[in-house]
Short mmCIF file of C-alpha atoms and ligand atoms in Angstrom, two decimals:
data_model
loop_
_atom_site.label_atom_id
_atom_site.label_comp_id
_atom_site.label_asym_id
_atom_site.label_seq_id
_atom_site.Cartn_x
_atom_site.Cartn_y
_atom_site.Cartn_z
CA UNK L 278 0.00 0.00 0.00
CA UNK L 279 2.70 2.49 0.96
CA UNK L 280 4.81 2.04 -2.02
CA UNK L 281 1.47 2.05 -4.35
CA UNK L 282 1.45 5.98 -3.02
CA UNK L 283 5.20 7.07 -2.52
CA UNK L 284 5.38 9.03 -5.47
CA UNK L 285 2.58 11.39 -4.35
CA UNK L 286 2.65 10.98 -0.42
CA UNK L 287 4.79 14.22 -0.10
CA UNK L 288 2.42 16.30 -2.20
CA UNK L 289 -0.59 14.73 -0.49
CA UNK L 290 0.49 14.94 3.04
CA UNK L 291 0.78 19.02 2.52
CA UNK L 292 -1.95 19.49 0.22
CA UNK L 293 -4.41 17.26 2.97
CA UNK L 294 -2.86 18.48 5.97
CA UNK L 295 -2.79 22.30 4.30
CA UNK L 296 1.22 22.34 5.12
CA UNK L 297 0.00 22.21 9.25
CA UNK L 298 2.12 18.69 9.28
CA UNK L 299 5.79 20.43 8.54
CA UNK L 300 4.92 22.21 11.42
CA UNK L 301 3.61 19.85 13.45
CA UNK L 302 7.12 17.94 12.58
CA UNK L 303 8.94 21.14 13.65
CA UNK L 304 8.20 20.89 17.21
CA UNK L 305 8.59 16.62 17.36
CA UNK L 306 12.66 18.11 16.88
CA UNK L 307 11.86 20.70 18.95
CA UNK L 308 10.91 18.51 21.79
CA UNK L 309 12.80 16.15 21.16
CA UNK L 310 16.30 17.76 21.49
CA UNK L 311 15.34 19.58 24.73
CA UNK L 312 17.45 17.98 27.21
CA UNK L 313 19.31 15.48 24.65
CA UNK L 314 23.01 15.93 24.32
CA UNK L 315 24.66 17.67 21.48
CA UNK L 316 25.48 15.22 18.52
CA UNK L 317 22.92 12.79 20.04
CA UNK L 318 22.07 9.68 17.90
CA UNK L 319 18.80 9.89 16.53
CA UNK L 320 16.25 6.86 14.95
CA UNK L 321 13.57 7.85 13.02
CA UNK L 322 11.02 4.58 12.71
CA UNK L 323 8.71 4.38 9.84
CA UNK L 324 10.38 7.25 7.94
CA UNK L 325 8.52 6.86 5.01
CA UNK L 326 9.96 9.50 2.67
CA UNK L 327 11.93 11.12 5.16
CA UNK L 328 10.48 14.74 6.06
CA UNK L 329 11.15 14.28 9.70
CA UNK L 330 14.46 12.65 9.39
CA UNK L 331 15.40 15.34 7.22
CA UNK L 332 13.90 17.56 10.00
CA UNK L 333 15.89 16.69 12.60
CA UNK L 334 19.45 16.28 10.84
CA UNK L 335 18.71 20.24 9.86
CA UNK L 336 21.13 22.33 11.79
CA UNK L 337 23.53 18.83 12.29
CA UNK L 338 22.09 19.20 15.73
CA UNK L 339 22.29 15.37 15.55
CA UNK L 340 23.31 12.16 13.57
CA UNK L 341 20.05 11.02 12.00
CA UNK L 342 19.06 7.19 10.72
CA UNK L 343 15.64 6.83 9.26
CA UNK L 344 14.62 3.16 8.73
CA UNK L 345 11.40 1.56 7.12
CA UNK L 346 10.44 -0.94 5.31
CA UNK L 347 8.95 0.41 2.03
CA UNK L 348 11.33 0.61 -0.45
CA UNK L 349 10.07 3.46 -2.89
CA UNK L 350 9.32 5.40 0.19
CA UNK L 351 12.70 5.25 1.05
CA UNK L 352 14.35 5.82 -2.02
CA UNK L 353 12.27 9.50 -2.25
CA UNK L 354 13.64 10.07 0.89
CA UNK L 355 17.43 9.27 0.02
CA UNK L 356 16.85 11.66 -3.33
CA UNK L 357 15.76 14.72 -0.88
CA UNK L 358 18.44 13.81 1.09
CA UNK L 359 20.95 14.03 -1.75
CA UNK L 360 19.24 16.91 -3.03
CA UNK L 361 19.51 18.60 0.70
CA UNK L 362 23.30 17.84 0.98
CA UNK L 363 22.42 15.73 3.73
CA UNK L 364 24.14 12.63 5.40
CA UNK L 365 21.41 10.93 6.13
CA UNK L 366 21.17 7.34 5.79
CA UNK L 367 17.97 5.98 5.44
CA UNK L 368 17.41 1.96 5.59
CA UNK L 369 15.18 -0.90 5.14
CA UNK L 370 14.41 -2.63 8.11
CA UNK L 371 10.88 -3.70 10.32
CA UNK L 372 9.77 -1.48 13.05
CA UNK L 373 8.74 -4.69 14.67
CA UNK L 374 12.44 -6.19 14.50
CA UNK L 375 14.56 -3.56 14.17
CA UNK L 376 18.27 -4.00 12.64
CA UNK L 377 19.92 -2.07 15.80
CA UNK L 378 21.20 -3.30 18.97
CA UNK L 379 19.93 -2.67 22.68
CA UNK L 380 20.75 0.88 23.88
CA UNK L 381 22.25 2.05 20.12
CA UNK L 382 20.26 5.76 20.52
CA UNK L 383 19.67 8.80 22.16
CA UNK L 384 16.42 9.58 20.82
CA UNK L 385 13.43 7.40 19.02
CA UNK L 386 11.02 9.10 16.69
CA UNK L 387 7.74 7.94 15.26
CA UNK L 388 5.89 9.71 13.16
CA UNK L 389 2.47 8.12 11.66
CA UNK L 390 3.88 4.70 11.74
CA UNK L 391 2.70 3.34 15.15
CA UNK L 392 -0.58 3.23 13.78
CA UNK L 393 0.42 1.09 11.50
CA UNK L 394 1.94 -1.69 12.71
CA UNK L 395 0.63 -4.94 13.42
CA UNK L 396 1.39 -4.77 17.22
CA UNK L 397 1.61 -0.90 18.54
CA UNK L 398 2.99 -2.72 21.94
CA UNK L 399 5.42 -4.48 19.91
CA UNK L 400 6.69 -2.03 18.23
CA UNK L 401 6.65 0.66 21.28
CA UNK L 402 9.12 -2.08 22.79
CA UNK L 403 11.52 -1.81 19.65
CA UNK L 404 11.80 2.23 20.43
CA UNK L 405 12.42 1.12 23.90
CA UNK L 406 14.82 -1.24 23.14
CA UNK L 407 16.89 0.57 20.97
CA UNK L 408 17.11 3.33 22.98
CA UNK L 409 20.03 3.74 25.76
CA UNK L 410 18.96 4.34 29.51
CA UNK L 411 17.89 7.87 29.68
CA UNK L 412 17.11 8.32 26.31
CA UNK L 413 13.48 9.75 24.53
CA UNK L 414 11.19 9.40 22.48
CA UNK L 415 8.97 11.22 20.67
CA UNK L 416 5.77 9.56 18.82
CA UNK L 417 3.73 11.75 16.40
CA UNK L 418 0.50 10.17 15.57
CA UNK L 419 -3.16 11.60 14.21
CA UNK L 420 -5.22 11.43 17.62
CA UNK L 421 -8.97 12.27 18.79
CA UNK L 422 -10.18 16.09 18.33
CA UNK L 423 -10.81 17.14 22.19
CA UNK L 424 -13.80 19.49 21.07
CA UNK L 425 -17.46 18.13 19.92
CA UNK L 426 -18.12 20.75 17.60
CA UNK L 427 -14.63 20.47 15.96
CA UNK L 428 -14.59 16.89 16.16
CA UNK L 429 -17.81 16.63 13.71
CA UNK L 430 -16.44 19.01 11.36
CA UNK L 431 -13.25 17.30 10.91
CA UNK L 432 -14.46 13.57 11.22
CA UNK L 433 -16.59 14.99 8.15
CA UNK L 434 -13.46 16.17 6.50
CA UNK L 435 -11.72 13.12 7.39
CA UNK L 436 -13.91 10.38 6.28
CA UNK L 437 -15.52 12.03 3.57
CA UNK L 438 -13.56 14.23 1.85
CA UNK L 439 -10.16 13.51 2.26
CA UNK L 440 -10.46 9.55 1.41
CA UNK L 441 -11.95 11.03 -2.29
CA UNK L 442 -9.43 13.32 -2.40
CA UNK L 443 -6.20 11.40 -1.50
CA UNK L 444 -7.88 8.38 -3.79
CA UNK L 445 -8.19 10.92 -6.83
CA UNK L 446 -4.37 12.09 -6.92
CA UNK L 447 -2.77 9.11 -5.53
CA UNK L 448 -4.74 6.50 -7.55
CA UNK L 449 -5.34 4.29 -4.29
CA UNK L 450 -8.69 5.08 -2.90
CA UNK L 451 -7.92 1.93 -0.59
CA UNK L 452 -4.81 3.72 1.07
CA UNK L 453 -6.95 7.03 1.76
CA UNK L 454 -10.04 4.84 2.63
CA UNK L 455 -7.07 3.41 5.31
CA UNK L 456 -5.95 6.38 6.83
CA UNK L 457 -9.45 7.26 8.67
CA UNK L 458 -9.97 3.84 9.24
CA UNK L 459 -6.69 3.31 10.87
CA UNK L 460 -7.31 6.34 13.04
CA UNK L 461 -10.45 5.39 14.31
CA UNK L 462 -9.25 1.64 15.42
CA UNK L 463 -6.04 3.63 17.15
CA UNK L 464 -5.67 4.68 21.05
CA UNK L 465 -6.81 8.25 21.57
CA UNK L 466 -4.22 10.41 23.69
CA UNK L 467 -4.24 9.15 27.13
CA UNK L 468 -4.99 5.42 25.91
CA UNK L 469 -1.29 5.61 24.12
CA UNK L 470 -0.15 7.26 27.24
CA UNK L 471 -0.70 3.99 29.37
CA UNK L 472 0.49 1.42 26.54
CA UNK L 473 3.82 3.36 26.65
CA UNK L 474 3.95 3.18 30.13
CA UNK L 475 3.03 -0.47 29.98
CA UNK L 476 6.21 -0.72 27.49
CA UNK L 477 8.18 0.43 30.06
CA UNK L 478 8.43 4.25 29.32
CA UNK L 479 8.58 6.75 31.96
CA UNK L 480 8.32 10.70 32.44
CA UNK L 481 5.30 9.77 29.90
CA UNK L 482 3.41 13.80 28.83
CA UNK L 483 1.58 14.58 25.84
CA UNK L 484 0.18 17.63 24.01
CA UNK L 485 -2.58 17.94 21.61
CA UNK L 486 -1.88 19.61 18.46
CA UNK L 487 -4.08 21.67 16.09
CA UNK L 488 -7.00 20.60 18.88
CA UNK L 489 -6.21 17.17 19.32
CA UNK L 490 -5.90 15.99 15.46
CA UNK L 491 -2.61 14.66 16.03
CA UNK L 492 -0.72 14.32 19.38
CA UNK L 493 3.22 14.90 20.16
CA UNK L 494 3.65 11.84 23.14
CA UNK L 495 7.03 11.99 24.97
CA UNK L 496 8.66 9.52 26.93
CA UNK L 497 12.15 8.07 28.70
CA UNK L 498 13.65 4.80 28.52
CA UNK L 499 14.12 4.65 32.79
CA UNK L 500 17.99 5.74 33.46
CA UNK L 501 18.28 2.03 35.52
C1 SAM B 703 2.01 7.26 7.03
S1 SAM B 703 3.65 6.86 6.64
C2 SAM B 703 4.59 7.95 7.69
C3 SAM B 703 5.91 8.30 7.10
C4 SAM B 703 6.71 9.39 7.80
N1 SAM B 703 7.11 8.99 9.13
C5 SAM B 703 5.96 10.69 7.85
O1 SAM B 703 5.89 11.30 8.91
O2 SAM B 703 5.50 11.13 6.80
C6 SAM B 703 3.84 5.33 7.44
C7 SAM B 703 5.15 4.64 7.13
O3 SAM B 703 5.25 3.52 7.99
C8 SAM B 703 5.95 2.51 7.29
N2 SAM B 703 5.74 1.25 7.98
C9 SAM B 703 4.56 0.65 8.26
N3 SAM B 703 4.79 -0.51 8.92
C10 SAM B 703 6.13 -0.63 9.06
C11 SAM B 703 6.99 -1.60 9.65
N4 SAM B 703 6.48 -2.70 10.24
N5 SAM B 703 8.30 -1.40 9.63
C12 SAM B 703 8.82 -0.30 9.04
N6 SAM B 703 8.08 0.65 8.45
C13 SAM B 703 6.74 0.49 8.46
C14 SAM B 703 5.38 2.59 5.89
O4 SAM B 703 6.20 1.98 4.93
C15 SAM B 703 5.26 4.11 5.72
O5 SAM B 703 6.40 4.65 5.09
#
C-alpha cells in the first residue's frame, strides 16, 4: 500500500494536511532535542519519505538514521536527502524487529507509523529497546479532536472528503479509505499514554496539536 502511493505521499500529506504537518514535525525536533546531548544519535522509525528525518538532521544538531520498510518510500527520501546535501542514511528494516542493537540511541522518533503496525505494543518495545537508559522518544501520531463541535467538522473532512481526495491524486482510494480507518481503530491520547507506560516508558506527557488531530507523546527509557 505504501509504495502504491510514494510518489505522491509528499504532495498529499501538505496538500491534505494544508502544510499544518511540517509544522507539526517542527516541534517533534523541537521537543525532542530539549534535554538530549549535542550530537545525540537519533532513529527515526517508519520514515517513510523522510520529512522528519530530514527535519531533525537540519542544523547537524544530531546524527540522523531513518529506517522503514517500504522501499520506494525510502528511495524519495534518500533523493531529498541528496538533493539537501544531507548525510542521512535511510534503511530498510521492520519497526517490529529492528536491525539495531539494545541501547544504540539517544532519541526514538515515530511519526504516523505506530498506527500502523501490526502490534503498537510491539513495536513501542523496539523504540524502547533501541534506545540507551535515559534516552526519549517522541511519537507523532493523528489522535482524537478534544472538542465536539470540531470533532464533527473534521471527522466529516476526514472520512468524507479527504479519502476522495487522496484516492483521486494518488490513484489508491484503498490507502486514503485506510488512513481514517486506521485512526479510528487507534488509542486516543491518554490510551497511548498507558500502553507506553506499559512498554516500560517513563516521564510519559503529551500535548494535543491543532486541537487534538494529532498528538506529540514523549517519553524516557528509565535511566536504571
Ligand atoms: C504514514 S507513513 C509515515 C511516514 C513518515 N514517518 C511521515 O511522517 O511522513 C507510514 C510509514 O510507515 C511505514 N511502515 C509501516 N509498517 C512498518 C513496519 N512494520 N516497519 C517499518 N516501516 C513500516 C510505511 O512503509 C510508511 O512509510
Amino acid at each position: 500500500m505504501f509504495g502504491a502511493i510514494a510518489g505522491r505521499y509528499d504532495l498529499l500529506n501538505h496538500l491534505l494536511s494544508g502544510n499544518i504537518d511540517q509544522r507539526w514535525r517542527r516541534l517533534v525536533t523541537r521537543k525532542l532535542y530539549e534535554g538530549l546531548p549535542v550530537k545525540a544519535r537519533i532513529l527515526d522509525v517508519a520514515c517513510g519519505t523522510g520529512d522528519l528525518s530530514l527535519a531533525l538532521a537540519e542544523g547537524g544538531h544530531a546524527e540522523v538514521v531513518g529506517v522503514d520498510f517500504c522501499r520506494p518510500m525510502l528511495e524519495i527520501a534518500a533523493l531529498k536527502s541528496s538533493k539537501r546535501r544531507g548525510d542521512v542514511p535511510f534503511l530498510e528494516g521492520d519497526a517490529l524487529a529492528l536491525p539495531f542493537h539494545d541501547s544504540s540511541f539517544d532519541g526514538t522518533t515515530i511519526a504516523f507509523g505506530l498506527r500502523n503496525l501490526a502490534s503498537v505494543e510491539d513495536g513501542l518495545k523496539e523504540l524502547l529497546r533501541v534506545l540507551k537508559p535515559g534516552g526519549k522518544v517522541a511519537v507523532l501520531e493523528f489522535s482524537k479532536p478534544r472538542w465536539a463541535a470540531f470533532r464533527i467538522v473534521f471527522n466529516f473532512y476526514f472520512t468524507k472528503v479527504l479519502p476522495v481526495v487522496g484516492g483521486l491524486i494518488s490513484g489508491s482510494r484503498g490507502a486514503y479509505q485506510y488512513l481514517p480507518d486506521s485512526v479510528s481503530r487507534f488509542p486516543n491520547q491518554d490510551e497511548l499514554a498507558s500502553m507506553m507506560r506499559e512498554a516500560g516508558f517513563e516521564e510519559i506527557t503529551y500535548q494535543n496539536l491543532t486541537g487534538g488531530i494529532a498528538a506529540l507523546h514523549l517519553g524516557r527509557r528509565p535511566r536504571s
